[in-house]
Coordinates of C-alpha atoms in Angstrom, one line a residue:
X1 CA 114.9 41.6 114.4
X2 CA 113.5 43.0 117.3
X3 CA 110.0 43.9 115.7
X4 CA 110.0 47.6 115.5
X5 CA 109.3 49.6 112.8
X6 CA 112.3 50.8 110.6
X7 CA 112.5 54.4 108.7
X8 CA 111.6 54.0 104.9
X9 CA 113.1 57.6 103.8
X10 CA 115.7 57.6 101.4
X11 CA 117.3 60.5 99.8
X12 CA 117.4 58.1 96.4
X13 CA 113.7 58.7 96.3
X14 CA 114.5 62.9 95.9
X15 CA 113.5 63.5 92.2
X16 CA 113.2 66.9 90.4
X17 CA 111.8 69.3 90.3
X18 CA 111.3 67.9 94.2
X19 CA 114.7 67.6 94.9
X20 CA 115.8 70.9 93.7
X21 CA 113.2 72.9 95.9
X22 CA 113.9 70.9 98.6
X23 CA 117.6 71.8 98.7
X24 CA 116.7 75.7 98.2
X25 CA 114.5 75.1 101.5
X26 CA 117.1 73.6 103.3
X27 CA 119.8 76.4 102.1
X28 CA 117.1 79.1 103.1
X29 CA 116.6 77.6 106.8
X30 CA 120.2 77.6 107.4
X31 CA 121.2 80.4 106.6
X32 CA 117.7 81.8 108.7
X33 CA 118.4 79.8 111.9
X34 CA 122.2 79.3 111.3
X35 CA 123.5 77.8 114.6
X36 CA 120.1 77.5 116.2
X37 CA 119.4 75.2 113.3
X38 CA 119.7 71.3 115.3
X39 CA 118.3 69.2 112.5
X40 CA 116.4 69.4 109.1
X41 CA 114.1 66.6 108.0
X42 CA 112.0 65.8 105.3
X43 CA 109.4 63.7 106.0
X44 CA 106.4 62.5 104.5
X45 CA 105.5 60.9 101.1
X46 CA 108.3 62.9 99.5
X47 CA 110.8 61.2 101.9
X48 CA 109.1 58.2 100.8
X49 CA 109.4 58.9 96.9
X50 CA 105.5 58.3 96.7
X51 CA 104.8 62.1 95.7
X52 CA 102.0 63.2 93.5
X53 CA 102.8 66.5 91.5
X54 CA 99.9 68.8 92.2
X55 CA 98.9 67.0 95.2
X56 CA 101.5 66.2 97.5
X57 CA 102.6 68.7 100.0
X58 CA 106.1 69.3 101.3
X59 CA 106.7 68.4 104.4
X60 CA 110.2 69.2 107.0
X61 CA 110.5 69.0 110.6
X62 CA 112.9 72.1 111.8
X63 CA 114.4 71.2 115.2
X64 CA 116.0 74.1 117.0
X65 CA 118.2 74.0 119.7
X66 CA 116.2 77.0 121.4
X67 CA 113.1 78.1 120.7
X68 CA 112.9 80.7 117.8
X69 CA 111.3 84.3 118.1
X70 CA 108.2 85.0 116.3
X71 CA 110.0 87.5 113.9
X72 CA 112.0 84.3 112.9
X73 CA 109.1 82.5 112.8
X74 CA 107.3 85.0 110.5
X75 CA 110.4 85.3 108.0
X76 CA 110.4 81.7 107.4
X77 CA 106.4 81.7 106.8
X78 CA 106.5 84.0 104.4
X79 CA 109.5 82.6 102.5
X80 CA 107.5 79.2 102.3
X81 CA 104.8 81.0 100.7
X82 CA 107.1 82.7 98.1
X83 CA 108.2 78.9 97.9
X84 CA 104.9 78.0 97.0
X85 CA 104.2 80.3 94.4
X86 CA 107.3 79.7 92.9
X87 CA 106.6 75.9 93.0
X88 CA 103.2 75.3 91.4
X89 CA 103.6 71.4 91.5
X90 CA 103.5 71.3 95.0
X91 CA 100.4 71.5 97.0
X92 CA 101.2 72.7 99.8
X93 CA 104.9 73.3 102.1
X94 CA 104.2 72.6 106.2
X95 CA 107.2 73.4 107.5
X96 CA 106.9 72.3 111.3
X97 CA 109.0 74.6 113.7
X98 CA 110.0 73.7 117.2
X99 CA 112.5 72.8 119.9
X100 CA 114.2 69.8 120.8
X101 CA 113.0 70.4 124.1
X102 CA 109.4 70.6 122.3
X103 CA 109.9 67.6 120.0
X104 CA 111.4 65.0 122.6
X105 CA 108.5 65.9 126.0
X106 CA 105.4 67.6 124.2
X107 CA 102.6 65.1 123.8
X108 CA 101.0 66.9 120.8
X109 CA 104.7 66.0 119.1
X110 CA 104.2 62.3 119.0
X111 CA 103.5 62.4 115.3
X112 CA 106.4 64.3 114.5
X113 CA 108.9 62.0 116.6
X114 CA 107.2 59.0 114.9
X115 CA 107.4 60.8 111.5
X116 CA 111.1 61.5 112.0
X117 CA 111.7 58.0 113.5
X118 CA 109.6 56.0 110.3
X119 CA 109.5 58.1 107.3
X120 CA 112.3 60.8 106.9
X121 CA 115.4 62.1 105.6
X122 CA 117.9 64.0 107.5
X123 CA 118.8 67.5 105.3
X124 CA 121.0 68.9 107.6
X125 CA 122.0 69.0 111.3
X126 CA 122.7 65.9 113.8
X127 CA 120.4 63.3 113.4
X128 CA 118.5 63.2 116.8
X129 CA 116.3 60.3 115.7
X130 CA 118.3 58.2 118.0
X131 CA 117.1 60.1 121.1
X132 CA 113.2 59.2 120.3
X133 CA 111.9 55.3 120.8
X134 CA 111.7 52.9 118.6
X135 CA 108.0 51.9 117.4
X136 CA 106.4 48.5 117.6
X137 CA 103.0 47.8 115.7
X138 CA 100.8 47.2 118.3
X139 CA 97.4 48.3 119.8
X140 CA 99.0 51.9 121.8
X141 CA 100.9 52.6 118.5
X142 CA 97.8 52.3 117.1
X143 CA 96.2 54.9 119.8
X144 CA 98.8 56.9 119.7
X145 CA 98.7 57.8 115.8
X146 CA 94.5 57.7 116.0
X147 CA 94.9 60.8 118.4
X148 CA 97.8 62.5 116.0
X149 CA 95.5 61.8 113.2
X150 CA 92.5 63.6 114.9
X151 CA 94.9 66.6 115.5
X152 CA 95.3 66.4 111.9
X153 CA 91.7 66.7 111.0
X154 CA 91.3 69.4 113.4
X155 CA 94.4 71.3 111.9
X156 CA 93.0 71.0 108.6
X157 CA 89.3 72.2 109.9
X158 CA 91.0 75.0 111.3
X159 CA 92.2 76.5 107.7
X160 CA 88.9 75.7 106.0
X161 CA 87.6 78.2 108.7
X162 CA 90.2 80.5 108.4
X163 CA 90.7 80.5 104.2
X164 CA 89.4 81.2 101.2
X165 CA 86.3 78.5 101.5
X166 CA 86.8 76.9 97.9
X167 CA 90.6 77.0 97.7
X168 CA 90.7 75.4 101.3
X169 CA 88.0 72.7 100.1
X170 CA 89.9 71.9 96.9
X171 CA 93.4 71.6 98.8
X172 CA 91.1 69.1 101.7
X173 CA 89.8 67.0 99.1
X174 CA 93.2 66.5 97.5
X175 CA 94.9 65.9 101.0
X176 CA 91.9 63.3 101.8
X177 CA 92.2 61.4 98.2
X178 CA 95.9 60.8 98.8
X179 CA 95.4 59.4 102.2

């Protein structure tokens, strides 16, 4: 009615061997973060039901209520990379970690907020999608995602420099032909 964009993620969209994986993720970070846990989202084009198997990544948005230690933080990395190898159909899991405090002021968060606010599903926790703006298609939307999109890029420059050169150039080229 109003013009603003609406969220498209549906939990009728979780198919296995997604939806299974998904759910051991979300038991995992729970029982990690327990009451620090605020919410869990999925987000992304499994959230969306447009996965690819072998080239779609996994993506959640973990909001905590404080900001977690880096043991914490550590734990749950590794655990995503057991995830992985575990999970050969999916490309990659990002699990992004932060605050509420982080998610609602930090610039750099404006993709997630937009993610969560667009093109998610809430796992577990309160849904604080309601405390972020809605989104109108216009020219700053526009600006707004360019700049997140950039951060992307760099993000993804980043690991090509910091990897294994052809596993990081495979996973690049896959993440670029989906896009």
């Amino acid at each position: 009615k109003q013009g603003n964009l609406i969220n498209i993620g549906n939990k009728l969209n979780l198919v296995s061997p997604w939806k299974e994986l998904i759910f051991e993720i979300k038991d995992y970070s729970l029982g990690l973060l327990k009451d620090n846990l605020l919410s869990l989202y999925l987000v992304g084009s499994v959230a969306r039901g447009e996965q690819i198997n072998l080239l779609s990544d996994l993506d959640l948005i973990i909001v905590t209520k404080e900001e977690v230690t880096k043991n914490i933080q550590d734990q749950l990395d590794q655990q995503r990379i057991k995830f992985e190898q575990k999970n050969s159909f999916v490309n990659h899991i990002d699990i992004n970690l932060l605050s509420e405090k982080e998610l609602l002021k930090d610039i750099d968060a404006f993709v997630k907020r937009f993610t969560i606010k667009t093109q998610s599903i809430l796992l577990a926790g309160d849904d604080i999608s309601q405390k972020i703006p809605n989104y109108k298609a216009d020219l700053q939307l526009a600006k707004q995602l360019l700049y997140g999109f950039e951060m992307v890029i760099q993000k993804r420059i980043t690991r090509i420099n910091n990897k294994d050169k052809e596993k990081a150039n495979l996973n690049n080229c896959r993440f670029a032909m989906k896009e």
